[in-house]
Short mmCIF file of C-alpha atoms in Angstrom, two decimals:
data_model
loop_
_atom_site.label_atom_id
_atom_site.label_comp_id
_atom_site.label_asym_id
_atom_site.label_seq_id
_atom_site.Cartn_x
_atom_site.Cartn_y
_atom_site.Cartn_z
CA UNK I 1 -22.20 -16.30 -6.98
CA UNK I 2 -20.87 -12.82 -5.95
CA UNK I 3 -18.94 -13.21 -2.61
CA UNK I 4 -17.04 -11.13 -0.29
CA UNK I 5 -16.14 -13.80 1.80
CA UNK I 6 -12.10 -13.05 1.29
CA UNK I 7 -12.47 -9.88 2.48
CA UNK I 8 -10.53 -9.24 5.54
CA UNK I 9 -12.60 -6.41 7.02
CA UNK I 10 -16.05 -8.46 6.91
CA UNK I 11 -13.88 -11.90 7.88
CA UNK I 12 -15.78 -11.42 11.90
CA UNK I 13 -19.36 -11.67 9.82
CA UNK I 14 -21.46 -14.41 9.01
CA UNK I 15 -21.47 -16.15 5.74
CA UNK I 16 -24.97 -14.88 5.74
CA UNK I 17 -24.26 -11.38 6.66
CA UNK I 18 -21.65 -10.83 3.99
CA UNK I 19 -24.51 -12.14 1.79
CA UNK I 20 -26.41 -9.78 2.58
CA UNK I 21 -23.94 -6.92 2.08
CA UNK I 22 -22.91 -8.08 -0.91
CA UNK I 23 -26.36 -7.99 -1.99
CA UNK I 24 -25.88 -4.43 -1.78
CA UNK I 25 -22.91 -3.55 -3.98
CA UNK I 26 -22.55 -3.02 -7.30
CA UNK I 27 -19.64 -5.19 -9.29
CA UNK I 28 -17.28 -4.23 -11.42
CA UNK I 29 -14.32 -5.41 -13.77
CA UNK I 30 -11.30 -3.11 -14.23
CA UNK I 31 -8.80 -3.79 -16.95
CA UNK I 32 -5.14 -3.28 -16.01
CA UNK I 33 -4.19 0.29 -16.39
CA UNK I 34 -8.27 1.30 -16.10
CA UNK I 35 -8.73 4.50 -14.27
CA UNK I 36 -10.62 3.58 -11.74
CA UNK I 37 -11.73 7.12 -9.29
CA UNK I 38 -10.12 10.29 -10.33
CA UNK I 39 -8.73 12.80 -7.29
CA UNK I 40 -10.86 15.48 -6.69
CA UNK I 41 -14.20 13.75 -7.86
CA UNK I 42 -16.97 13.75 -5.98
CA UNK I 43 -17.71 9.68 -5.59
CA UNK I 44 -17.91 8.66 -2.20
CA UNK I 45 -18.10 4.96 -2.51
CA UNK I 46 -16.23 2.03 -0.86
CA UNK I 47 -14.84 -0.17 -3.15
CA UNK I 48 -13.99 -3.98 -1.78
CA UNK I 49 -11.06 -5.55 -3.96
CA UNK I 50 -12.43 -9.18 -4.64
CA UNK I 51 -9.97 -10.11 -7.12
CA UNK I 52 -6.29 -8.26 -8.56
CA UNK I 53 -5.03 -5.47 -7.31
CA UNK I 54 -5.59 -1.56 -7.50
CA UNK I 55 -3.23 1.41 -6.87
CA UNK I 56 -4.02 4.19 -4.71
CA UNK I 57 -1.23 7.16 -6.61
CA UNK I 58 -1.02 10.92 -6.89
CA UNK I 59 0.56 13.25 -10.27
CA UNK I 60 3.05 16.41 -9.41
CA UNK I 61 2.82 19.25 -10.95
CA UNK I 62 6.25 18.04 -13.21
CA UNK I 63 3.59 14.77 -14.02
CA UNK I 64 5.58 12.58 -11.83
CA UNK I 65 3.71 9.67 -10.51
CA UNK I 66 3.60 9.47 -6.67
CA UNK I 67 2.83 6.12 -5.38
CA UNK I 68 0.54 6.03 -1.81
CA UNK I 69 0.02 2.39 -1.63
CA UNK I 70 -1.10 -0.77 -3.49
CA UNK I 71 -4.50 -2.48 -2.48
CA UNK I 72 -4.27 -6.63 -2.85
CA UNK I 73 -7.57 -8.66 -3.13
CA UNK I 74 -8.86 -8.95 0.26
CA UNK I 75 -8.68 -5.44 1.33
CA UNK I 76 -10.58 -2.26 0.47
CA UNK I 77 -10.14 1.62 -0.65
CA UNK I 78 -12.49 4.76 -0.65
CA UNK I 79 -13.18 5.02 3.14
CA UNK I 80 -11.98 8.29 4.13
CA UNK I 81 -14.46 10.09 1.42
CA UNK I 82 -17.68 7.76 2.72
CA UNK I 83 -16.47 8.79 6.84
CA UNK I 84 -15.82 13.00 5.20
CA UNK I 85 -18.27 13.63 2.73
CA UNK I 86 -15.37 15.16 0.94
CA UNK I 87 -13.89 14.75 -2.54
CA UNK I 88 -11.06 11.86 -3.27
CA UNK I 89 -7.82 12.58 -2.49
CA UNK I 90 -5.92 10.30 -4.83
CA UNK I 91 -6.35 8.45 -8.14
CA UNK I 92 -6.87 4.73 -7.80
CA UNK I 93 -5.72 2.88 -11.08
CA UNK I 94 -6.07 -0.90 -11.85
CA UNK I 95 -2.50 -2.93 -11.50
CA UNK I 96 -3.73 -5.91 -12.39
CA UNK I 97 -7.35 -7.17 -13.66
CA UNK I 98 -9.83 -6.69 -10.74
CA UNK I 99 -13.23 -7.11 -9.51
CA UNK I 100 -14.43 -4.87 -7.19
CA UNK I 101 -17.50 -4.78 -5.13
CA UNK I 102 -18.18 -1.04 -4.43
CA UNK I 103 -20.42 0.39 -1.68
CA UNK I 104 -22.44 3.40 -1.27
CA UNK I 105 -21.80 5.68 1.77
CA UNK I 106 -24.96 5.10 3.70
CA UNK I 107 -24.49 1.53 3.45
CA UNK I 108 -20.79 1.70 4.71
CA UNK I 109 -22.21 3.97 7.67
CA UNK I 110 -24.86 1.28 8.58
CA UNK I 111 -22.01 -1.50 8.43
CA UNK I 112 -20.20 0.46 10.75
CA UNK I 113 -23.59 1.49 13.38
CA UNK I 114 -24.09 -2.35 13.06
CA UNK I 115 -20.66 -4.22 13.73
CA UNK I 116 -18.40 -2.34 15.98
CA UNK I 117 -15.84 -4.93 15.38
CA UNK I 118 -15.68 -3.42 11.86
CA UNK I 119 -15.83 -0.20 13.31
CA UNK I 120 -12.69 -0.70 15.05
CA UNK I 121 -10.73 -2.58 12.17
CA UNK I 122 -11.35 0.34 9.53
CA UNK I 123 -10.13 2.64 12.94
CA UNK I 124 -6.98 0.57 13.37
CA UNK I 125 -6.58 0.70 9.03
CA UNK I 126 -6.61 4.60 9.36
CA UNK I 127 -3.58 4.26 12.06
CA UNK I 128 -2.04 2.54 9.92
CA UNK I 129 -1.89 4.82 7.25
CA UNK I 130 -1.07 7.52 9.48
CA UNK I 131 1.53 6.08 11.16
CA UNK I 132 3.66 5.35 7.40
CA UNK I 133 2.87 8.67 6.21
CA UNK I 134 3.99 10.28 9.31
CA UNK I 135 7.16 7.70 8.77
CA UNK I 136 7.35 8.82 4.80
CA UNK I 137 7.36 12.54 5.33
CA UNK I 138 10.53 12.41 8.14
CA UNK I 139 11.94 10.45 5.30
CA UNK I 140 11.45 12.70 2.73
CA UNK I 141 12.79 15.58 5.09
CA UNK I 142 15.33 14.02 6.61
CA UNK I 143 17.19 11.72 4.25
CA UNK I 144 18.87 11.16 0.43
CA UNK I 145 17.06 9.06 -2.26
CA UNK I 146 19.97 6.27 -1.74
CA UNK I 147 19.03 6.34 1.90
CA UNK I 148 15.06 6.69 1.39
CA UNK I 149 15.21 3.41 -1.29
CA UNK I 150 16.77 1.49 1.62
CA UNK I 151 14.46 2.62 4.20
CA UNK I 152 11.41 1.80 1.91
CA UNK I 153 12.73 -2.06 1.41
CA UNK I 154 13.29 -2.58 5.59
CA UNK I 155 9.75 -0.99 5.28
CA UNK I 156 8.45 -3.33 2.85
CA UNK I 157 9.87 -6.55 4.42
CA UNK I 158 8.68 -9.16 5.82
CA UNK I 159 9.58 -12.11 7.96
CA UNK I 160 10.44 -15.29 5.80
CA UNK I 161 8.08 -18.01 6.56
CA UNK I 162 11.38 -20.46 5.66
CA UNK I 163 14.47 -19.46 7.39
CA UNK I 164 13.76 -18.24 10.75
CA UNK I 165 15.48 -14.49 11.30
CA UNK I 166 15.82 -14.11 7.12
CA UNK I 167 13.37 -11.66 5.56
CA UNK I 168 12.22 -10.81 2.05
CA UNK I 169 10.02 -8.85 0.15
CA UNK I 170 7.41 -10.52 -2.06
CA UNK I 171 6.51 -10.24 -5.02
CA UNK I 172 8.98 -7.55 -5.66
CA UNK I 173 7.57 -4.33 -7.37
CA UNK I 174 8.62 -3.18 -9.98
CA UNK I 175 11.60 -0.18 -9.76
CA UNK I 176 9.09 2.36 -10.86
CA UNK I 177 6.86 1.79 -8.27
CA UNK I 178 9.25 1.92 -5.52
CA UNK I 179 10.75 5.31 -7.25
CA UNK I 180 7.34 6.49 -6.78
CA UNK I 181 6.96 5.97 -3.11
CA UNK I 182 9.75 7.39 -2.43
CA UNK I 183 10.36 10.19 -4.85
CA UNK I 184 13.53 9.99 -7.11
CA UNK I 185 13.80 7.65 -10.37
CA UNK I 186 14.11 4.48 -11.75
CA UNK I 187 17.39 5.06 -12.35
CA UNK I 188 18.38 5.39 -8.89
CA UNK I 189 16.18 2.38 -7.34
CA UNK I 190 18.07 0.32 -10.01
CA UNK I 191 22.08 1.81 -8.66
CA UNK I 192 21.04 1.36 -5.19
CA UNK I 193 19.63 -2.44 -5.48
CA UNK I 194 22.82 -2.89 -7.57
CA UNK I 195 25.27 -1.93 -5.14
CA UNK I 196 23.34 -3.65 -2.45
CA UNK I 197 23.48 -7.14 -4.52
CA UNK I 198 27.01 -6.10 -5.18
CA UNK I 199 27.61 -5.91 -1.09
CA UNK I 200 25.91 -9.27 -0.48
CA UNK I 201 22.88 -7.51 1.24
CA UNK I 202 20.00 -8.41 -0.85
CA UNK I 203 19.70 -11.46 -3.15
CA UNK I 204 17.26 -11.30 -6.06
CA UNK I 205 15.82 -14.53 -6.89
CA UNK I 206 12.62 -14.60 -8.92
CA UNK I 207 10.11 -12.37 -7.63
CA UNK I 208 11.90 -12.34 -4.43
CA UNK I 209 14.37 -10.13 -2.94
CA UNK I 210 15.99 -11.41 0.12
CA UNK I 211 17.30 -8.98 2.89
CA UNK I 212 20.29 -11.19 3.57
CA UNK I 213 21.98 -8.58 5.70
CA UNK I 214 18.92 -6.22 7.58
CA UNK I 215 21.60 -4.90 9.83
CA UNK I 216 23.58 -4.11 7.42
CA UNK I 217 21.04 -2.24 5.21
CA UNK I 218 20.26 -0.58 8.21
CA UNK I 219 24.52 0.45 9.01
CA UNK I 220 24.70 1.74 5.56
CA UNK I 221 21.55 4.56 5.93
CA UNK I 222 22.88 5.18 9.54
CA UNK I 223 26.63 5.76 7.78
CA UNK I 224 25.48 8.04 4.91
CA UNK I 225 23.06 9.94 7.22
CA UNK I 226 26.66 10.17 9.62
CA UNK I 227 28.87 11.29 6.32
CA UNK I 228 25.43 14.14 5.16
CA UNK I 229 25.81 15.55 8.73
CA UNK I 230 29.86 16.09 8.53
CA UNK I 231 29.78 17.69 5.25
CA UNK I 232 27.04 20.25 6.40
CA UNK I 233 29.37 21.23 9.19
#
Protein backbone atom coordinates (compact mmCIF):
# COMPACT_ATOMS: atom_id res chain seq x y z
CA UNK A 1 0.00 0.00 0.00
CA UNK A 2 1.20 3.58 -0.84
CA UNK A 3 2.01 5.39 2.49
CA UNK A 4 3.27 8.62 3.62
CA UNK A 5 3.33 7.74 7.01
CA UNK A 6 7.38 8.54 7.31
CA UNK A 7 6.89 11.76 6.30
CA UNK A 8 7.87 14.25 8.83
CA UNK A 9 5.64 17.15 7.76
CA UNK A 10 2.25 15.00 7.89
CA UNK A 11 3.81 13.00 11.22
CA UNK A 12 0.83 15.45 13.50
CA UNK A 13 -1.97 13.63 11.05
CA UNK A 14 -3.91 10.68 11.41
CA UNK A 15 -3.07 7.41 9.90
CA UNK A 16 -6.32 8.03 8.19
CA UNK A 17 -5.69 11.49 7.08
CA UNK A 18 -2.37 10.74 5.44
CA UNK A 19 -4.53 8.08 3.71
CA UNK A 20 -6.42 10.23 2.42
CA UNK A 21 -3.73 12.57 1.08
CA UNK A 22 -1.93 10.05 -0.26
CA UNK A 23 -4.89 9.10 -2.10
CA UNK A 24 -4.26 12.18 -3.86
CA UNK A 25 -0.72 12.01 -5.23
CA UNK A 26 0.65 10.60 -7.98
CA UNK A 27 3.86 8.06 -7.45
CA UNK A 28 6.81 7.91 -8.98
CA UNK A 29 10.25 5.98 -9.27
CA UNK A 30 13.41 7.96 -10.11
CA UNK A 31 16.55 6.17 -11.11
CA UNK A 32 19.80 7.55 -9.66
CA UNK A 33 21.05 10.36 -11.74
CA UNK A 34 17.14 10.86 -13.24
CA UNK A 35 16.37 14.45 -13.80
CA UNK A 36 13.76 14.90 -11.85
CA UNK A 37 12.21 19.05 -12.32
CA UNK A 38 14.26 21.24 -14.49
CA UNK A 39 14.85 25.17 -13.21
CA UNK A 40 12.82 27.44 -14.89
CA UNK A 41 9.87 24.97 -15.72
CA UNK A 42 6.67 25.70 -15.06
CA UNK A 43 5.58 22.51 -12.62
CA UNK A 44 4.32 23.58 -9.49
CA UNK A 45 3.99 20.36 -7.64
CA UNK A 46 5.08 19.13 -4.16
CA UNK A 47 6.94 16.21 -4.27
CA UNK A 48 7.10 13.98 -0.79
CA UNK A 49 10.43 11.81 -0.75
CA UNK A 50 9.09 8.31 0.44
CA UNK A 51 12.11 6.43 -0.25
CA UNK A 52 16.16 7.58 -1.39
CA UNK A 53 17.17 10.71 -1.67
CA UNK A 54 16.95 13.72 -4.24
CA UNK A 55 19.21 16.78 -4.79
CA UNK A 56 18.00 20.18 -4.96
CA UNK A 57 21.41 21.85 -7.35
CA UNK A 58 21.95 24.79 -9.66
CA UNK A 59 24.61 24.97 -13.16
CA UNK A 60 26.94 28.33 -13.63
CA UNK A 61 27.37 29.75 -16.51
CA UNK A 62 31.22 27.89 -16.58
CA UNK A 63 28.71 24.45 -16.07
CA UNK A 64 29.81 24.14 -12.57
CA UNK A 65 27.45 22.29 -10.41
CA UNK A 66 26.19 24.29 -7.37
CA UNK A 67 24.85 22.19 -4.66
CA UNK A 68 21.60 23.87 -2.51
CA UNK A 69 20.82 20.94 -0.42
CA UNK A 70 20.09 17.18 -0.35
CA UNK A 71 16.44 15.94 0.46
CA UNK A 72 16.50 12.38 2.62
CA UNK A 73 13.30 10.17 2.66
CA UNK A 74 11.05 11.70 5.07
CA UNK A 75 11.13 15.19 3.93
CA UNK A 76 9.78 17.07 0.90
CA UNK A 77 10.80 19.65 -2.07
CA UNK A 78 8.77 21.93 -4.53
CA UNK A 79 6.99 24.20 -1.96
CA UNK A 80 8.06 27.57 -2.74
CA UNK A 81 6.62 27.21 -6.55
CA UNK A 82 3.01 25.65 -5.12
CA UNK A 83 3.01 28.98 -2.21
CA UNK A 84 4.39 31.55 -5.71
CA UNK A 85 2.84 30.38 -8.66
CA UNK A 86 6.23 30.96 -10.10
CA UNK A 87 8.65 28.83 -12.12
CA UNK A 88 11.37 26.40 -10.23
CA UNK A 89 14.28 27.82 -9.14
CA UNK A 90 16.63 24.86 -9.10
CA UNK A 91 17.08 21.43 -10.70
CA UNK A 92 16.24 18.52 -8.44
CA UNK A 93 18.19 15.30 -9.57
CA UNK A 94 17.83 11.74 -8.09
CA UNK A 95 20.99 10.71 -5.65
CA UNK A 96 19.89 7.62 -4.97
CA UNK A 97 16.74 5.44 -6.23
CA UNK A 98 13.54 7.19 -4.96
CA UNK A 99 9.91 7.14 -4.72
CA UNK A 100 8.22 10.13 -4.56
CA UNK A 101 4.69 11.00 -3.89
CA UNK A 102 4.08 14.37 -5.69
CA UNK A 103 1.23 16.82 -5.03
CA UNK A 104 -0.62 19.27 -7.01
CA UNK A 105 -0.77 22.93 -5.80
CA UNK A 106 -4.39 23.17 -4.87
CA UNK A 107 -4.10 20.17 -2.88
CA UNK A 108 -0.93 21.47 -0.97
CA UNK A 109 -3.02 24.82 -0.40
CA UNK A 110 -6.00 22.83 1.11
CA UNK A 111 -3.42 20.82 3.39
CA UNK A 112 -2.25 23.94 4.55
CA UNK A 113 -6.20 25.87 5.03
CA UNK A 114 -6.83 22.50 6.85
CA UNK A 115 -3.89 21.77 9.40
CA UNK A 116 -2.27 24.85 10.68
CA UNK A 117 0.17 22.70 12.43
CA UNK A 118 1.47 21.96 8.90
CA UNK A 119 1.10 25.38 8.12
CA UNK A 120 3.55 26.35 10.62
CA UNK A 121 6.15 23.42 10.04
CA UNK A 122 6.53 24.23 6.15
CA UNK A 123 6.84 28.18 7.80
CA UNK A 124 9.57 27.11 10.20
CA UNK A 125 11.25 24.81 6.90
CA UNK A 126 11.38 28.17 4.90
CA UNK A 127 13.44 29.79 8.01
CA UNK A 128 15.43 27.36 7.79
CA UNK A 129 16.52 27.72 4.47
CA UNK A 130 16.81 31.29 4.86
CA UNK A 131 18.70 31.38 7.70
CA UNK A 132 21.80 28.90 5.83
CA UNK A 133 21.62 30.84 2.78
CA UNK A 134 21.86 34.05 4.55
CA UNK A 135 24.87 32.02 6.51
CA UNK A 136 26.31 30.70 2.87
CA UNK A 137 26.40 34.04 1.14
CA UNK A 138 28.59 35.91 4.26
CA UNK A 139 30.64 32.87 3.60
CA UNK A 140 31.08 33.18 0.19
CA UNK A 141 31.85 37.03 0.72
CA UNK A 142 33.72 36.93 3.50
CA UNK A 143 36.04 33.95 3.53
CA UNK A 144 38.74 31.52 1.38
CA UNK A 145 37.68 28.07 0.02
CA UNK A 146 40.10 26.44 2.84
CA UNK A 147 38.14 28.44 5.34
CA UNK A 148 34.53 27.96 3.63
CA UNK A 149 35.25 23.79 3.49
CA UNK A 150 35.75 24.06 7.28
CA UNK A 151 32.85 26.17 7.96
CA UNK A 152 30.58 23.83 5.82
CA UNK A 153 31.73 20.56 8.03
CA UNK A 154 30.98 22.57 11.69
CA UNK A 155 27.81 23.27 9.56
CA UNK A 156 27.14 19.82 8.66
CA UNK A 157 27.81 18.26 12.13
CA UNK A 158 26.09 16.79 14.36
CA UNK A 159 26.12 15.69 17.96
CA UNK A 160 27.36 11.99 18.37
CA UNK A 161 24.71 9.92 19.86
CA UNK A 162 27.96 7.81 21.50
CA UNK A 163 30.46 9.97 23.12
CA UNK A 164 28.87 12.78 24.81
CA UNK A 165 30.58 16.36 23.55
CA UNK A 166 32.18 14.34 20.21
CA UNK A 167 30.46 15.16 16.92
CA UNK A 168 30.48 13.73 13.41
CA UNK A 169 29.07 13.99 10.21
CA UNK A 170 27.14 11.06 8.74
CA UNK A 171 27.17 9.50 6.05
CA UNK A 172 29.89 11.63 4.70
CA UNK A 173 29.27 13.12 1.15
CA UNK A 174 31.12 12.71 -1.23
CA UNK A 175 34.09 15.63 -1.96
CA UNK A 176 32.19 16.78 -4.97
CA UNK A 177 29.26 17.51 -3.27
CA UNK A 178 30.73 19.46 -0.56
CA UNK A 179 32.90 21.43 -3.42
CA UNK A 180 29.59 22.25 -4.70
CA UNK A 181 28.10 23.85 -1.68
CA UNK A 182 30.65 25.73 -1.19
CA UNK A 183 32.13 26.72 -4.50
CA UNK A 184 35.81 25.66 -5.24
CA UNK A 185 36.88 21.94 -6.32
CA UNK A 186 37.38 18.60 -5.47
CA UNK A 187 40.72 19.14 -5.34
CA UNK A 188 40.66 21.48 -2.60
CA UNK A 189 37.90 19.64 -0.29
CA UNK A 190 40.36 16.68 -0.64
CA UNK A 191 43.88 19.13 0.67
CA UNK A 192 41.83 20.61 3.31
CA UNK A 193 40.32 17.18 4.88
CA UNK A 194 43.95 16.01 4.42
CA UNK A 195 45.63 18.47 6.42
CA UNK A 196 42.88 18.35 8.94
CA UNK A 197 43.39 14.35 9.40
CA UNK A 198 47.02 15.25 9.27
CA UNK A 199 46.38 17.80 12.47
CA UNK A 200 44.37 15.20 14.41
CA UNK A 201 41.08 17.24 13.87
CA UNK A 202 38.90 14.98 11.97
CA UNK A 203 39.10 11.15 11.88
CA UNK A 204 37.65 9.34 8.87
CA UNK A 205 36.31 6.06 9.69
CA UNK A 206 33.86 4.47 7.27
CA UNK A 207 31.23 6.72 6.28
CA UNK A 208 31.99 8.77 9.22
CA UNK A 209 34.05 11.71 9.78
CA UNK A 210 34.59 12.60 13.33
CA UNK A 211 35.18 16.31 14.42
CA UNK A 212 37.69 15.25 17.05
CA UNK A 213 38.83 18.79 17.66
CA UNK A 214 35.51 21.41 16.90
CA UNK A 215 37.49 24.09 18.61
CA UNK A 216 40.13 23.60 16.86
CA UNK A 217 38.50 23.56 13.37
CA UNK A 218 36.97 26.52 14.51
CA UNK A 219 40.86 28.33 15.72
CA UNK A 220 42.15 27.45 12.38
CA UNK A 221 39.23 29.57 10.16
CA UNK A 222 39.46 32.29 12.95
CA UNK A 223 43.59 32.21 12.31
CA UNK A 224 43.50 32.31 8.47
CA UNK A 225 40.63 34.88 8.48
CA UNK A 226 43.36 36.85 11.20
CA UNK A 227 46.52 36.16 8.63
CA UNK A 228 43.77 37.42 5.14
CA UNK A 229 43.17 40.64 7.17
CA UNK A 230 47.12 41.45 7.84
CA UNK A 231 48.13 40.89 4.39
CA UNK A 232 45.35 43.30 3.02
CA UNK A 233 46.81 45.95 5.26
Amino acid sequence: MQSLDNIELLSGLTAAERQEIAAKCSWKTYSPGKQILEKSSTSRDVFFVVSGSVNIVNFGVSGREVAYATVEAGQYFGELSAIDGRPRSANVIANKECVLASMSPENFTELLKDHPEVSIQVLQRLARIIRVNDERILDLSTLGAVQRVCQELLRMAEPDPVTPGSWLIYPMPTQSAIASRVSTTRETVARVLGQLSHDDLVLKKGKNLYLKNRAGIEELINSLASSTSNVAR
